[in-house]
mmCIF file of C-alpha atoms in Angstrom:
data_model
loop_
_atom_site.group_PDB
_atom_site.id
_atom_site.type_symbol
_atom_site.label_atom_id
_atom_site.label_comp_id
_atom_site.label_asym_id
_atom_site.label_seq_id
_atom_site.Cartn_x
_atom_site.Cartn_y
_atom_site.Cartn_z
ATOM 1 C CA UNK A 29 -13.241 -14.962 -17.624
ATOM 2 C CA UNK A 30 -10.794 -13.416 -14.784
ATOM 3 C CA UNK A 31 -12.302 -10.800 -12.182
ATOM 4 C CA UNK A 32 -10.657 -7.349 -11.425
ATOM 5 C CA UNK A 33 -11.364 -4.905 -8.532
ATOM 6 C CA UNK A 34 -10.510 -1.646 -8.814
ATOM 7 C CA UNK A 35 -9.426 0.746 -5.489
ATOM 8 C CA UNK A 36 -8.194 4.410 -5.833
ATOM 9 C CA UNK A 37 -9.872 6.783 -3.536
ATOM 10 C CA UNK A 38 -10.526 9.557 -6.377
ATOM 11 C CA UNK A 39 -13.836 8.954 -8.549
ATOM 12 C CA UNK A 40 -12.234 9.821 -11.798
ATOM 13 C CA UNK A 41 -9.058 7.923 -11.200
ATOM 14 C CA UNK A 42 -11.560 4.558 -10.967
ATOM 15 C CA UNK A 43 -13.859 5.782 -13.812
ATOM 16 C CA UNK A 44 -10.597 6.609 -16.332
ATOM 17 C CA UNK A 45 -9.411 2.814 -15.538
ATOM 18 C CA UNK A 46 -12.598 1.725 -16.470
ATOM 19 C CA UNK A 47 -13.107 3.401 -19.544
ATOM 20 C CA UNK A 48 -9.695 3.361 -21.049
ATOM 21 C CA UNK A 49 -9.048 -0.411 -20.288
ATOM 22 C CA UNK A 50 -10.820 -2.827 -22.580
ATOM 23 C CA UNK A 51 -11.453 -4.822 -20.072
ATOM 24 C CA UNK A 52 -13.630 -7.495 -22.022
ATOM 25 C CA UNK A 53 -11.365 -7.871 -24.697
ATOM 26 C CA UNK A 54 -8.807 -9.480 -22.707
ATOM 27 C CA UNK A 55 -11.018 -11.706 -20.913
ATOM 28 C CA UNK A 56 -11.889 -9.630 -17.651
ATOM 29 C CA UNK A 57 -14.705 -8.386 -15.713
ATOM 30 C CA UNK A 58 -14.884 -6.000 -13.183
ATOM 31 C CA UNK A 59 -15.848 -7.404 -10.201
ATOM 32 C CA UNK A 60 -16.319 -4.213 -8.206
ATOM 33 C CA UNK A 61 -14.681 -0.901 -7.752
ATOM 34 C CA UNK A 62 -14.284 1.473 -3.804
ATOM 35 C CA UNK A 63 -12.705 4.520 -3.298
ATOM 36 C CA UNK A 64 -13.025 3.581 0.487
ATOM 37 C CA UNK A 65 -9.358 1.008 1.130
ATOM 38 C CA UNK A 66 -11.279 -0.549 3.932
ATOM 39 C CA UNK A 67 -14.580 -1.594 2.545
ATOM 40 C CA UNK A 68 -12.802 -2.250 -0.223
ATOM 41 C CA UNK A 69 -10.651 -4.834 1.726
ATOM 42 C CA UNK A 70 -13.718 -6.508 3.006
ATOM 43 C CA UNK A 71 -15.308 -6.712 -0.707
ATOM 44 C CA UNK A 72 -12.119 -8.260 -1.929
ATOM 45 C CA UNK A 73 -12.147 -10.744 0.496
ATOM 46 C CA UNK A 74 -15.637 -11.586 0.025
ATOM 47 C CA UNK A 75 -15.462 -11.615 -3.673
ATOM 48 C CA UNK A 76 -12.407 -12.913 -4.059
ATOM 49 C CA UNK A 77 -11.330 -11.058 -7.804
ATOM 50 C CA UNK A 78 -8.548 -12.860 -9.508
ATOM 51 C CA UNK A 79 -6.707 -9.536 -9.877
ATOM 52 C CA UNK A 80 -6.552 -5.813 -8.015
ATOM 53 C CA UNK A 81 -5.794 -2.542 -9.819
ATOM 54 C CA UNK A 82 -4.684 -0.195 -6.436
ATOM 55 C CA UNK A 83 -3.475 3.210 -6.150
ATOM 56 C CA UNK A 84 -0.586 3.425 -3.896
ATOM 57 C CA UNK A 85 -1.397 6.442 -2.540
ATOM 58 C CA UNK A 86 -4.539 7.057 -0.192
ATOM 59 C CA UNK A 87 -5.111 9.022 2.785
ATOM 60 C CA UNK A 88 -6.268 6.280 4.797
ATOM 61 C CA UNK A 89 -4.021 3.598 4.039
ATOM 62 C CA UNK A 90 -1.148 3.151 1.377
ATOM 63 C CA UNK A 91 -1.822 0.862 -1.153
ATOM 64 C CA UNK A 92 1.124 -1.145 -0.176
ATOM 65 C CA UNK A 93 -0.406 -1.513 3.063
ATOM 66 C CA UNK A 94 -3.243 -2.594 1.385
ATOM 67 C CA UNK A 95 -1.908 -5.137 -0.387
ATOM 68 C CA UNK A 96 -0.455 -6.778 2.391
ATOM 69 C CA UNK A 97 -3.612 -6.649 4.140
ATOM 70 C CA UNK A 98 -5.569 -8.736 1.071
ATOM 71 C CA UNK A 99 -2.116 -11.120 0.884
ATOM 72 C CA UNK A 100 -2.931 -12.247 4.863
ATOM 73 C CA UNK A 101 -6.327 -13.383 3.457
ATOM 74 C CA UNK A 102 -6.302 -14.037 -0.171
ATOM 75 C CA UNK A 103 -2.659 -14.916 -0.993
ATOM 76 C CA UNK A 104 -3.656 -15.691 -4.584
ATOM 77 C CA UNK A 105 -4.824 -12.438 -5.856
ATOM 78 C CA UNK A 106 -2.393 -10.800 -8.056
ATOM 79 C CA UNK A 107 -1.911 -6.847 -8.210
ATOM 80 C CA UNK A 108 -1.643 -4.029 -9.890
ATOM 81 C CA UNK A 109 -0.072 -0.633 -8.609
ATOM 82 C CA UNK A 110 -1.858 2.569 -10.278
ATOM 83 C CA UNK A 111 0.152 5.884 -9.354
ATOM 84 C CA UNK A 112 0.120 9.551 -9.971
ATOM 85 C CA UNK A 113 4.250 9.655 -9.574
ATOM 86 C CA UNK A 114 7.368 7.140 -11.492
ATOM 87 C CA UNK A 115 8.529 6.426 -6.966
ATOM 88 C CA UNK A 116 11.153 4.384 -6.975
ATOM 89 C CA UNK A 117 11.096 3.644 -3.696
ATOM 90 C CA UNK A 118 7.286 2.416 -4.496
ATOM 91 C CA UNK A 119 7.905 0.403 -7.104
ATOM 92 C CA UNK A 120 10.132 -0.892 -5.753
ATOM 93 C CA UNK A 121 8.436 -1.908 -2.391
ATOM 94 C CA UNK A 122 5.716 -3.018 -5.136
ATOM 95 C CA UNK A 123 7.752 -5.529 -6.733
ATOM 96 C CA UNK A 124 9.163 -7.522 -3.949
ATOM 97 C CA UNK A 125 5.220 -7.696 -2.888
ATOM 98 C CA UNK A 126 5.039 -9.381 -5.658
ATOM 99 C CA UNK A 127 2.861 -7.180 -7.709
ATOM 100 C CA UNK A 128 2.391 -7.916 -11.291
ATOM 101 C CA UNK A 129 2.942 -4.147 -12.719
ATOM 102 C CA UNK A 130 3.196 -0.556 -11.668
ATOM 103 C CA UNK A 131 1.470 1.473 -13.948
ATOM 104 C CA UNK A 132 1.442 5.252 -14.284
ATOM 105 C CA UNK A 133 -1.986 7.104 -14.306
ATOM 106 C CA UNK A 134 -3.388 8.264 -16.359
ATOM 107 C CA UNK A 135 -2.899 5.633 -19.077
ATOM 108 C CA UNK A 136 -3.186 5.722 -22.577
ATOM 109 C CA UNK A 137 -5.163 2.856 -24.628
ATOM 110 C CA UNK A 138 -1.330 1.569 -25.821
ATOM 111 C CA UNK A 139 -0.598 0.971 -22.306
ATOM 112 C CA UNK A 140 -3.888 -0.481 -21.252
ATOM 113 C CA UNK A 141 -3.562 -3.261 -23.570
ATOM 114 C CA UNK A 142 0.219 -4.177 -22.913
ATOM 115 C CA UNK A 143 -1.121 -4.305 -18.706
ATOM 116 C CA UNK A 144 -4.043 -6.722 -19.747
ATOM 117 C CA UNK A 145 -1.734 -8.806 -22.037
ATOM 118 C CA UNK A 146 0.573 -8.804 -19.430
ATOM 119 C CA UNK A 147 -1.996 -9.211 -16.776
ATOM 120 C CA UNK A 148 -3.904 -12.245 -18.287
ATOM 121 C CA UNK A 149 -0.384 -14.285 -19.226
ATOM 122 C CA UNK A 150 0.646 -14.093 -15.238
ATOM 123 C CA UNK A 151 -2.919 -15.123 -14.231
ATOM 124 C CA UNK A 152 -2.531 -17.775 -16.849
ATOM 125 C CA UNK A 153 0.835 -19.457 -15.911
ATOM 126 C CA UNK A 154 0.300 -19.315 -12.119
ATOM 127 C CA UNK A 155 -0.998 -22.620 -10.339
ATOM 128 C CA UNK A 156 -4.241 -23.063 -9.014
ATOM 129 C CA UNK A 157 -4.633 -21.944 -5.505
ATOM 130 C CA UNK A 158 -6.487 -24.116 -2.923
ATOM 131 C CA UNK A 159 -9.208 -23.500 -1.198
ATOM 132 C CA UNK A 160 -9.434 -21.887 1.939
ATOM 133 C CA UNK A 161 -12.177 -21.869 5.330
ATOM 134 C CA UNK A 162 -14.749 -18.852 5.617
ATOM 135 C CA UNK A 163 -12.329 -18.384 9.518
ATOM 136 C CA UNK A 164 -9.320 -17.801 6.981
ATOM 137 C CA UNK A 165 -11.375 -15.117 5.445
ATOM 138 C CA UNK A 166 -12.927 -13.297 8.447
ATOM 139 C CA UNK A 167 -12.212 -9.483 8.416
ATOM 140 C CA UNK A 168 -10.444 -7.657 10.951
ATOM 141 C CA UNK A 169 -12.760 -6.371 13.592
ATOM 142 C CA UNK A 170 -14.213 -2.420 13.575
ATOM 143 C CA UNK A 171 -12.352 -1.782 16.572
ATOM 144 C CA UNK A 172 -8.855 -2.711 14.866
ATOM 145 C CA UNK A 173 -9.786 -0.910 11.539
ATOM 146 C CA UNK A 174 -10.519 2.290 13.798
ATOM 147 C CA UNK A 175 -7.015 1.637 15.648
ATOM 148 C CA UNK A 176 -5.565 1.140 12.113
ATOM 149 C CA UNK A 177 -6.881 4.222 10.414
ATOM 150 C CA UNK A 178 -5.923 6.518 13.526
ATOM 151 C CA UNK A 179 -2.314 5.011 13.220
ATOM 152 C CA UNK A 180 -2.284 6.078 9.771
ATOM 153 C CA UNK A 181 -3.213 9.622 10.779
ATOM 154 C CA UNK A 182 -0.928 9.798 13.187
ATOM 155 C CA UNK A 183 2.276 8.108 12.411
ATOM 156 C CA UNK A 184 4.381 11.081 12.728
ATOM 157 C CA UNK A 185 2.910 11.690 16.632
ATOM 158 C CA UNK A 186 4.357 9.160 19.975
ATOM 159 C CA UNK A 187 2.055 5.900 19.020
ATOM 160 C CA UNK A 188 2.411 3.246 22.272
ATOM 161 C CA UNK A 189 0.171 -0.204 21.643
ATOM 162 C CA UNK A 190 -0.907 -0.455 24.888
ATOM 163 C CA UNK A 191 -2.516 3.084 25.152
ATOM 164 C CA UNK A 192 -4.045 2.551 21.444
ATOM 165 C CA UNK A 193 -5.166 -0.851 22.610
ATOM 166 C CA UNK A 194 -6.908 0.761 25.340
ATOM 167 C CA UNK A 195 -8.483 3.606 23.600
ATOM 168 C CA UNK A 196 -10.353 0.907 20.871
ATOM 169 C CA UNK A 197 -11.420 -1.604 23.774
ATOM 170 C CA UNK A 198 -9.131 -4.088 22.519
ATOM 171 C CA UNK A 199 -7.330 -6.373 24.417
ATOM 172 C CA UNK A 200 -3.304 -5.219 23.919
ATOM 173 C CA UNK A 201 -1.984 -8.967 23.695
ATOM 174 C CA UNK A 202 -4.932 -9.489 20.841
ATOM 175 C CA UNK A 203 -4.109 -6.028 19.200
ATOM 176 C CA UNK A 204 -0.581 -7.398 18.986
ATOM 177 C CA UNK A 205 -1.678 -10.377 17.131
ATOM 178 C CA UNK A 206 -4.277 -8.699 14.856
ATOM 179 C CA UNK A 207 -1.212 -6.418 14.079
ATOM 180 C CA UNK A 208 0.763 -9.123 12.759
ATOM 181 C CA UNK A 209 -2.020 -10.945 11.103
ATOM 182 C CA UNK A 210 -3.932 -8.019 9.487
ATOM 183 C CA UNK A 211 -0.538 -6.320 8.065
ATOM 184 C CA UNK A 212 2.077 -9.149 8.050
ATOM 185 C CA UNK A 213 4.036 -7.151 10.435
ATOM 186 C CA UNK A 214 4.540 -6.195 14.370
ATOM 187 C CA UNK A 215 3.053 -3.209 15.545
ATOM 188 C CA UNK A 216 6.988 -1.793 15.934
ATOM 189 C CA UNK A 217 8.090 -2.979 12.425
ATOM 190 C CA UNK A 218 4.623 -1.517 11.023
ATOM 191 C CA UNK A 219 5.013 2.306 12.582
ATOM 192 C CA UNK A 220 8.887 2.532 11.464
ATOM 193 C CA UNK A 221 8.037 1.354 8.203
ATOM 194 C CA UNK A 222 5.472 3.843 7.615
ATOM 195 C CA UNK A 223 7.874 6.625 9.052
ATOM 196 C CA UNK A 224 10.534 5.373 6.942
ATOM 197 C CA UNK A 225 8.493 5.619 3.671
ATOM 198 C CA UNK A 226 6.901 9.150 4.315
ATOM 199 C CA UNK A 227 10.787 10.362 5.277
ATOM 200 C CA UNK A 228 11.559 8.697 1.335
ATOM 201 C CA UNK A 229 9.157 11.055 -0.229
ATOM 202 C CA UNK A 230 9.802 14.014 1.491
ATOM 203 C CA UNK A 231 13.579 13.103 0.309
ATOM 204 C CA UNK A 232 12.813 12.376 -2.879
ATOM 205 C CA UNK A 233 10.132 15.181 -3.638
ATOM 206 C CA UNK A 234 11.373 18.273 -1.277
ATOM 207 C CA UNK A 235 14.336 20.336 -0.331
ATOM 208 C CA UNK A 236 13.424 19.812 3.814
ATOM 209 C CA UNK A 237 16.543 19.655 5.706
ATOM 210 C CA UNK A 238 16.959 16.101 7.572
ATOM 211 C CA UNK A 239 16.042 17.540 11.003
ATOM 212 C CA UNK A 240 12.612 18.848 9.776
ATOM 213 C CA UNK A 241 12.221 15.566 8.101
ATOM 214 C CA UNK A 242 13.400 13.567 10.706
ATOM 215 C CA UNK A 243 10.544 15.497 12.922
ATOM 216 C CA UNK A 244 7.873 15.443 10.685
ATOM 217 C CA UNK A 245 7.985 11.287 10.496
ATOM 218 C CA UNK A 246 8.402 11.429 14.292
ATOM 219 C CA UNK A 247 11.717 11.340 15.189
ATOM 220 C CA UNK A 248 13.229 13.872 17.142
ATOM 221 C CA UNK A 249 16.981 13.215 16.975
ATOM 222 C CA UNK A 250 18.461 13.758 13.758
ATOM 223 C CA UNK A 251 21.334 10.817 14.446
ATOM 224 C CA UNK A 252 18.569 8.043 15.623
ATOM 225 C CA UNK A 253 16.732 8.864 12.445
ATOM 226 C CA UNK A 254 19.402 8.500 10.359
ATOM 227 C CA UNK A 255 20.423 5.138 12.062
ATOM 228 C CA UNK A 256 17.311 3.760 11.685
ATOM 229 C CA UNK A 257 16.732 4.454 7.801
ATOM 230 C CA UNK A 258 20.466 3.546 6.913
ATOM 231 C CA UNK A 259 19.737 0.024 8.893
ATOM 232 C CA UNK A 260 16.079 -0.171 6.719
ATOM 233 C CA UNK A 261 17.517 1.276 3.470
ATOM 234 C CA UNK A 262 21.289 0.500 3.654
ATOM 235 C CA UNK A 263 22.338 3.960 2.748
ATOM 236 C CA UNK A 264 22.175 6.538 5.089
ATOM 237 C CA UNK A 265 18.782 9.325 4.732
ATOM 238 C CA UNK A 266 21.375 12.382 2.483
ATOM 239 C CA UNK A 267 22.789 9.671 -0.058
ATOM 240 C CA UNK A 268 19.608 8.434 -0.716
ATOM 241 C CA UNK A 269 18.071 11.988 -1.506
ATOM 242 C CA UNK A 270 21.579 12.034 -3.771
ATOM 243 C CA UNK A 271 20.591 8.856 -5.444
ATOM 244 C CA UNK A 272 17.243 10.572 -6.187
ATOM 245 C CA UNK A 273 18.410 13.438 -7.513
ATOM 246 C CA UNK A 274 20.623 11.605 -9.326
ATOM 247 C CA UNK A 275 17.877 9.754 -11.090
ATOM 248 C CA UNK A 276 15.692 12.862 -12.130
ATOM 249 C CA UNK A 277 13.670 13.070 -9.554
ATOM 250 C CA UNK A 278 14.651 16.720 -7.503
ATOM 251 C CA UNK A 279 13.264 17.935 -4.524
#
């Protein structure tokens, strides 16, 4: 029988997955469930599920972020992104993680089975991963989790390592480290990225002119903004709300 964890950070989101997914039937157990992304990170770790079911959006981390997180320490687990919106720019960040489906919420019985079916053929085919050291497994420390959380809640304000390294009593050559361990990416790459995907869904899902979005993801000049998301994106920050429109989904 193949495990399952379960993450969203709203109660009924977690209980509709468990109700209208026959999980059994397919050959699955839940192994646990958190609305909480961090304790939920150290539960999957420790538990080790064979597949996670995460929302991709949470207000203390993004379920993207998440999954990277889990990939540093449990490469083999397989996902499953649950949202409330058809993003492209989430699914497709989703995909190129790797992630086995992303699912709209909520979903119908139909749907359930066709993700389980889907689900249990991947876990199936896939080779069997080795094993790995309890040092391989440790959790990020409570000081980085704090620095992480406060990043999150502040990624549209100045961030500087060194002064966030300071505030958390953590050594700033170690906080760079635990930043590229913990989220696969440096503590640079990690802000712009986060910038870069709030400024998408502002494009996508409001009519904001560029300079309020460009300030409201922290940058403020309008021409370095836009440089920045055409070299991440390779279009520049108004074609890509055209594409969006384009596609159905208006601001």
């Amino acid at each position: 029988m193949y495990t399952v964890y379960l993450i969203d950070d709203e109660k009924w989101a977690l209980y509709d997955v468990q109700h209208t997914c026959p999980f059994a039937e397919y050959g699955f157990s839940v192994a646990g469930a958190q609305t909480n992304p961090f304790a939920a990170l150290d539960e999957v770790i420790a538990l080790r599920p064979d597949a996670v079911f995460v929302d991709v959006r949470m207000p203390q981390v993004s379920g993207l972020d998440l999954i990277r997180m889990i990939q540093q320490r449990a490469p083999e687990t397989a996902f499953v992104i649950l949202s409330g919106y058809a993003e492209f720019s989430y699914a497709a960040t989703a995909l190129r993680l790797g992630a086995v489906d992303y699912c709209l919420k909520p979903m119908d019985l139909p749907e359930a089975r066709a993700l389980l079916e889907r689900l249990r053929e991947f876990l199936r085919s896939r080779p069997a991963a080795p094993a790995q050291d309890a040092p391989e497994i440790a959790c990020s420390s409570e000081q980085f989790a704090a620095l992480l959380r406060h990043v999150n809640a502040h990624i549209n304000e100045p961030l500087v390592l060194g002064e966030l390294a300071q505030r958390f009593f953590i050594n700033v050559s170690y906080c760079g480290e635990l930043f590229k361990t913990v989220t696969g990416e440096t503590f640079t790459h990690y802000v712009r990225r986060r910038r870069l995907e709030q400024a998408c869904d502002l494009l996508e899902h409001t009519a904001l002119p560029l300079t309020q979005i460009a300030a409201r993801v922290g940058y403020a000049d309008l021409p370095y903004f836009s440089r920045v998301f055409t070299a991440s994106y390779g279009v520049s920050p108004s074609r890509y709300r055209a594409a969006a429109r384009a596609g159905g989904r208006r601001p």
